[in-house]
Amino acid sequence: AYLQNHELEKQGEAIAAEHLQRHGYQLIARNWRYQQQEIDLIAWEGVTQVLVFVEVKTRSTNYFGYPETAVDTKKQQFLINAANAYLQNHELDCELRFDVIAIILSGQQVQELTHVRDAIIP
């Protein structure tokens, strides 16, 4: 099951990255590691001059609820800490935002893609 999930996640991240680029975001990092975890995608939204930290949630069905609801408090805290570390490491001083891109896949087909802006308010 792990391998299937891992494949699903990788597929979801690729779809999310494409989605962001199609919408004018500049992809800066994929799977940026911080402590034991990682941030799926980091992108620059030039229009608003905002650095966006993106959590990608991929499911093969919405039977267990929608994927965007799967970002629990612990994960939110991690994302906020990781984002701060990223800014410090890169000596950046800019606005940031946390988005969730939820994808429901059926085989290779995207059934649904939801981009939730400001999904986490630090």
XYZ file of N, CA and C in Angstrom:
366
model
N 0.833 -1.198 0.000
C 0.000 0.000 0.000
C 0.868 1.249 0.000
N 2.026 1.172 0.698
C 2.887 2.355 0.752
C 3.320 2.774 -0.643
N 3.759 1.791 -1.436
C 4.251 2.116 -2.777
C 3.158 2.770 -3.607
N 1.962 2.211 -3.536
C 0.834 2.796 -4.260
C 0.613 4.229 -3.824
N 0.607 4.460 -2.510
C 0.412 5.811 -1.995
C 1.513 6.738 -2.452
N 2.744 6.227 -2.430
C 3.893 7.044 -2.821
C 3.770 7.437 -4.296
N 3.399 6.468 -5.123
C 3.208 6.737 -6.551
C 2.102 7.771 -6.754
N 1.034 7.597 -6.023
C -0.114 8.499 -6.105
C 0.314 9.919 -5.725
N 1.092 10.030 -4.630
C 1.580 11.338 -4.186
C 2.442 11.997 -5.251
N 3.385 11.219 -5.807
C 4.290 11.762 -6.825
C 3.485 12.242 -8.034
N 2.511 11.449 -8.428
C 1.658 11.799 -9.562
C 0.901 13.096 -9.259
N 0.362 13.164 -8.056
C -0.380 14.345 -7.629
C 0.490 15.584 -7.627
N 1.728 15.439 -7.126
C 2.638 16.586 -7.083
C 2.962 17.081 -8.485
N 3.164 16.154 -9.406
C 3.472 16.543 -10.793
C 2.293 17.303 -11.400
N 1.077 16.823 -11.144
C -0.126 17.478 -11.662
C -0.277 18.867 -11.038
N -0.037 18.955 -9.723
C -0.155 20.234 -9.020
C 0.886 21.232 -9.538
N 2.112 20.755 -9.769
C 3.182 21.626 -10.268
C 2.801 22.180 -11.642
N 2.276 21.306 -12.484
C 1.823 21.726 -13.823
C 0.719 22.773 -13.705
N -0.224 22.517 -12.813
C -1.345 23.425 -12.576
C -0.823 24.814 -12.192
N 0.134 24.852 -11.264
C 0.680 26.134 -10.812
C 1.366 26.863 -11.962
N 2.182 26.134 -12.717
C 2.906 26.771 -13.823
C 1.950 27.295 -14.889
N 0.905 26.524 -15.157
C -0.111 26.970 -16.123
C -0.767 28.263 -15.667
N -0.838 28.465 -14.343
C -1.469 29.663 -13.810
C -0.467 30.743 -13.457
N 0.716 30.663 -14.057
C 1.680 31.750 -13.946
C 2.585 31.732 -12.724
N 2.550 30.663 -11.964
C 3.457 30.563 -10.819
C 4.815 30.066 -11.316
N 5.842 30.458 -10.610
C 7.181 29.985 -10.927
C 7.550 28.972 -9.851
N 7.818 27.750 -10.273
C 8.150 26.701 -9.318
C 9.559 26.895 -8.795
N 9.712 26.929 -7.480
C 11.019 27.168 -6.881
C 11.603 25.893 -6.285
N 10.767 25.088 -5.652
C 11.272 23.851 -5.049
C 10.181 22.793 -4.991
N 10.632 21.551 -5.086
C 9.731 20.403 -4.911
C 10.313 19.563 -3.794
N 9.467 19.085 -2.914
C 9.895 18.202 -1.827
C 11.048 18.793 -1.021
N 10.871 20.027 -0.592
C 11.898 20.679 0.218
C 11.836 20.112 1.631
N 12.962 19.549 2.055
C 12.988 18.865 3.352
C 13.321 19.796 4.506
N 12.612 19.589 5.599
C 12.871 20.325 6.828
C 12.619 19.352 7.968
N 13.628 19.132 8.801
C 13.537 18.119 9.852
C 13.142 16.787 9.208
N 12.139 16.129 9.744
C 11.765 14.806 9.197
C 10.712 14.886 8.103
N 10.280 16.108 7.770
C 9.174 16.202 6.827
C 9.567 17.012 5.604
N 8.606 17.151 4.702
C 8.903 17.958 3.523
C 7.703 18.787 3.109
N 8.053 19.860 2.427
C 7.014 20.704 1.835
C 6.936 20.260 0.382
N 5.738 19.952 -0.078
C 5.580 19.403 -1.421
C 6.083 20.357 -2.497
N 5.535 21.572 -2.510
C 5.905 22.533 -3.546
C 6.064 23.929 -2.949
N 7.043 24.645 -3.467
C 7.195 26.055 -3.112
C 7.206 26.802 -4.438
N 6.361 27.803 -4.541
C 6.242 28.515 -5.813
C 6.149 30.018 -5.562
N 6.535 30.759 -6.577
C 6.498 32.217 -6.511
C 5.350 32.707 -7.369
N 4.443 33.455 -6.753
C 3.355 34.040 -7.529
C 3.750 35.485 -7.804
N 4.272 35.712 -9.008
C 4.826 37.002 -9.359
C 3.841 38.152 -9.300
N 2.606 37.880 -9.694
C 1.575 38.914 -9.747
C 1.393 39.571 -8.374
N 1.321 38.728 -7.346
C 1.074 39.250 -6.008
C 2.365 39.384 -5.202
N 3.497 38.920 -5.796
C 4.786 38.939 -5.086
C 4.697 38.159 -3.782
N 4.148 36.959 -3.866
C 3.971 36.126 -2.683
C 4.650 34.779 -2.903
N 5.343 34.310 -1.865
C 5.940 32.981 -1.895
C 4.889 32.029 -1.343
N 4.561 31.004 -2.126
C 3.463 30.114 -1.764
C 3.987 28.722 -1.410
N 3.631 28.272 -0.225
C 3.988 26.932 0.231
C 2.764 26.057 0.003
N 2.958 24.999 -0.777
C 1.809 24.206 -1.210
C 1.875 22.780 -0.675
N 0.812 22.390 -0.029
C 0.642 21.014 0.419
C -0.261 20.351 -0.608
N 0.219 19.241 -1.188
C -0.568 18.536 -2.199
C -1.181 17.301 -1.552
N -2.480 17.173 -1.702
C -3.176 16.007 -1.169
C -3.819 15.278 -2.339
N -3.444 14.019 -2.494
C -3.962 13.245 -3.613
C -4.696 12.018 -3.102
N -5.837 11.765 -3.678
C -6.610 10.582 -3.319
C -7.068 9.921 -4.620
N -7.386 8.637 -4.496
C -7.908 7.965 -5.691
C -9.429 7.945 -5.633
N -9.976 8.447 -4.527
C -11.425 8.532 -4.389
C -11.747 9.566 -3.326
N -12.911 10.144 -3.369
C -13.270 11.076 -2.291
C -14.141 10.377 -1.259
N -14.151 9.065 -1.320
C -14.966 8.269 -0.406
C -14.671 8.590 1.061
N -13.404 8.899 1.364
C -13.035 9.187 2.755
C -13.021 10.674 3.044
N -13.822 11.423 2.343
C -13.843 12.863 2.574
C -12.894 13.529 1.589
N -12.992 14.806 1.465
C -12.188 15.514 0.489
C -10.762 15.692 0.980
N -9.785 15.555 0.078
C -8.390 15.570 0.492
C -7.958 16.859 1.178
N -8.584 17.987 0.818
C -8.123 19.248 1.416
C -8.421 19.330 2.910
N -9.263 18.439 3.406
C -9.558 18.467 4.843
C -8.522 17.667 5.634
N -7.557 17.078 4.932
C -6.585 16.201 5.589
C -5.368 16.929 6.165
N -5.372 18.240 6.180
C -4.238 18.970 6.747
C -4.550 19.288 8.207
N -4.061 18.432 9.098
C -4.382 18.611 10.518
C -3.510 19.694 11.159
N -3.810 19.971 12.410
C -3.133 21.051 13.131
C -1.630 20.829 13.214
N -1.237 19.570 13.429
C 0.188 19.245 13.539
C 0.899 19.569 12.222
N 0.258 19.191 11.124
C 0.830 19.430 9.796
C 0.892 20.937 9.528
N -0.145 21.654 9.936
C -0.169 23.108 9.741
C 1.005 23.755 10.479
N 1.217 23.339 11.720
C 2.304 23.898 12.525
C 3.643 23.595 11.875
N 3.782 22.371 11.380
C 5.005 21.999 10.682
C 5.244 22.908 9.475
N 4.197 23.108 8.671
C 4.321 23.934 7.461
C 4.749 25.358 7.808
N 4.185 25.896 8.875
C 4.514 27.259 9.288
C 5.976 27.333 9.732
N 6.407 26.355 10.544
C 7.803 26.322 10.991
C 8.768 26.153 9.820
N 8.408 25.253 8.911
C 9.259 24.982 7.750
C 9.364 26.216 6.856
N 8.249 26.903 6.684
C 8.242 28.112 5.856
C 9.165 29.171 6.457
N 9.098 29.329 7.771
C 9.979 30.289 8.438
C 11.443 29.901 8.254
N 11.726 28.619 8.368
C 13.100 28.139 8.178
C 13.563 28.403 6.742
N 12.650 28.169 5.789
C 12.986 28.392 4.377
C 13.351 29.861 4.150
N 12.536 30.760 4.697
C 12.792 32.194 4.540
C 14.140 32.570 5.138
N 14.434 32.042 6.321
C 15.710 32.349 6.970
C 16.882 31.796 6.169
N 16.777 30.526 5.767
C 17.855 29.895 4.984
C 18.186 30.660 3.723
N 17.162 31.200 3.086
C 17.350 31.877 1.806
C 17.379 33.398 1.957
N 17.415 33.845 3.204
C 17.447 35.277 3.504
C 16.407 36.052 2.710
N 15.203 35.540 2.752
C 14.106 36.179 2.026
C 13.245 36.972 2.991
N 12.743 38.057 2.486
C 11.806 38.842 3.274
C 10.648 39.164 2.343
N 9.631 38.324 2.397
C 8.504 38.540 1.485
C 7.244 37.998 2.129
N 6.136 38.311 1.487
C 4.849 37.795 1.933
C 4.833 36.296 1.658
N 4.124 35.563 2.502
C 3.955 34.166 2.165
C 2.533 33.717 2.396
N 2.230 32.594 1.778
C 0.865 32.093 1.817
C 0.935 30.565 1.817
N -0.055 29.945 2.415
C -0.119 28.488 2.441
C -1.352 28.031 1.662
N -1.117 27.255 0.634
C -2.211 26.743 -0.181
C -2.254 25.220 -0.081
N -3.407 24.687 -0.363
C -3.538 23.242 -0.488
C -4.088 22.974 -1.885
N -3.462 22.040 -2.571
C -4.017 21.602 -3.854
C -4.473 20.166 -3.636
N -5.771 19.962 -3.770
C -6.366 18.656 -3.547
C -6.720 18.055 -4.898
N -6.265 16.820 -5.090
C -6.476 16.164 -6.379
C -7.145 14.817 -6.151
N -8.155 14.550 -6.922
C -8.774 13.229 -6.892
C -8.524 12.596 -8.256
N -7.803 11.477 -8.225
C -7.432 10.781 -9.453
C -8.249 9.514 -9.617
N -8.559 9.231 -10.860
C -9.176 7.952 -11.171
C -8.293 7.359 -12.256
N -7.485 6.391 -11.883
C -6.477 5.882 -12.816
C -5.502 7.005 -13.086
N -5.326 7.343 -14.356
C -4.443 8.443 -14.723
C -5.207 9.757 -14.894
N -6.506 9.671 -14.786
C -7.338 10.847 -15.049
C -7.603 11.688 -13.801
N -7.471 13.000 -13.979
C -7.798 13.905 -12.881
C -9.311 14.082 -12.856
N -9.944 13.606 -11.793
C -11.380 13.751 -11.654
C -11.706 15.158 -11.160
N -10.828 15.632 -10.273
C -11.099 16.899 -9.626
C -9.794 17.503 -9.139
N -9.640 18.808 -9.327
C -8.475 19.504 -8.779
C -8.992 20.765 -8.107
N -8.719 20.890 -6.818
C -9.167 22.052 -6.062
C -7.951 22.780 -5.513
N -7.827 24.050 -5.860
C -6.718 24.857 -5.344
C -7.271 25.785 -4.272
N -6.949 25.476 -3.018
C -7.444 26.268 -1.901
C -6.360 27.268 -1.489
N -6.611 28.539 -1.790
C -5.647 29.585 -1.396
C -5.851 29.926 0.070
N -4.769 30.312 0.733
C -4.850 30.658 2.155
C -5.527 29.559 2.961
N -5.170 28.324 2.673
C -5.783 27.186 3.358
C -5.392 27.190 4.829
N -4.223 27.720 5.114
C -3.758 27.805 6.495
C -3.432 29.260 6.769
N -3.985 29.786 7.813
C -3.675 31.165 8.191
C -2.794 31.104 9.431
N -1.502 31.453 9.281
C -0.601 31.358 10.434
C -1.009 32.343 11.539
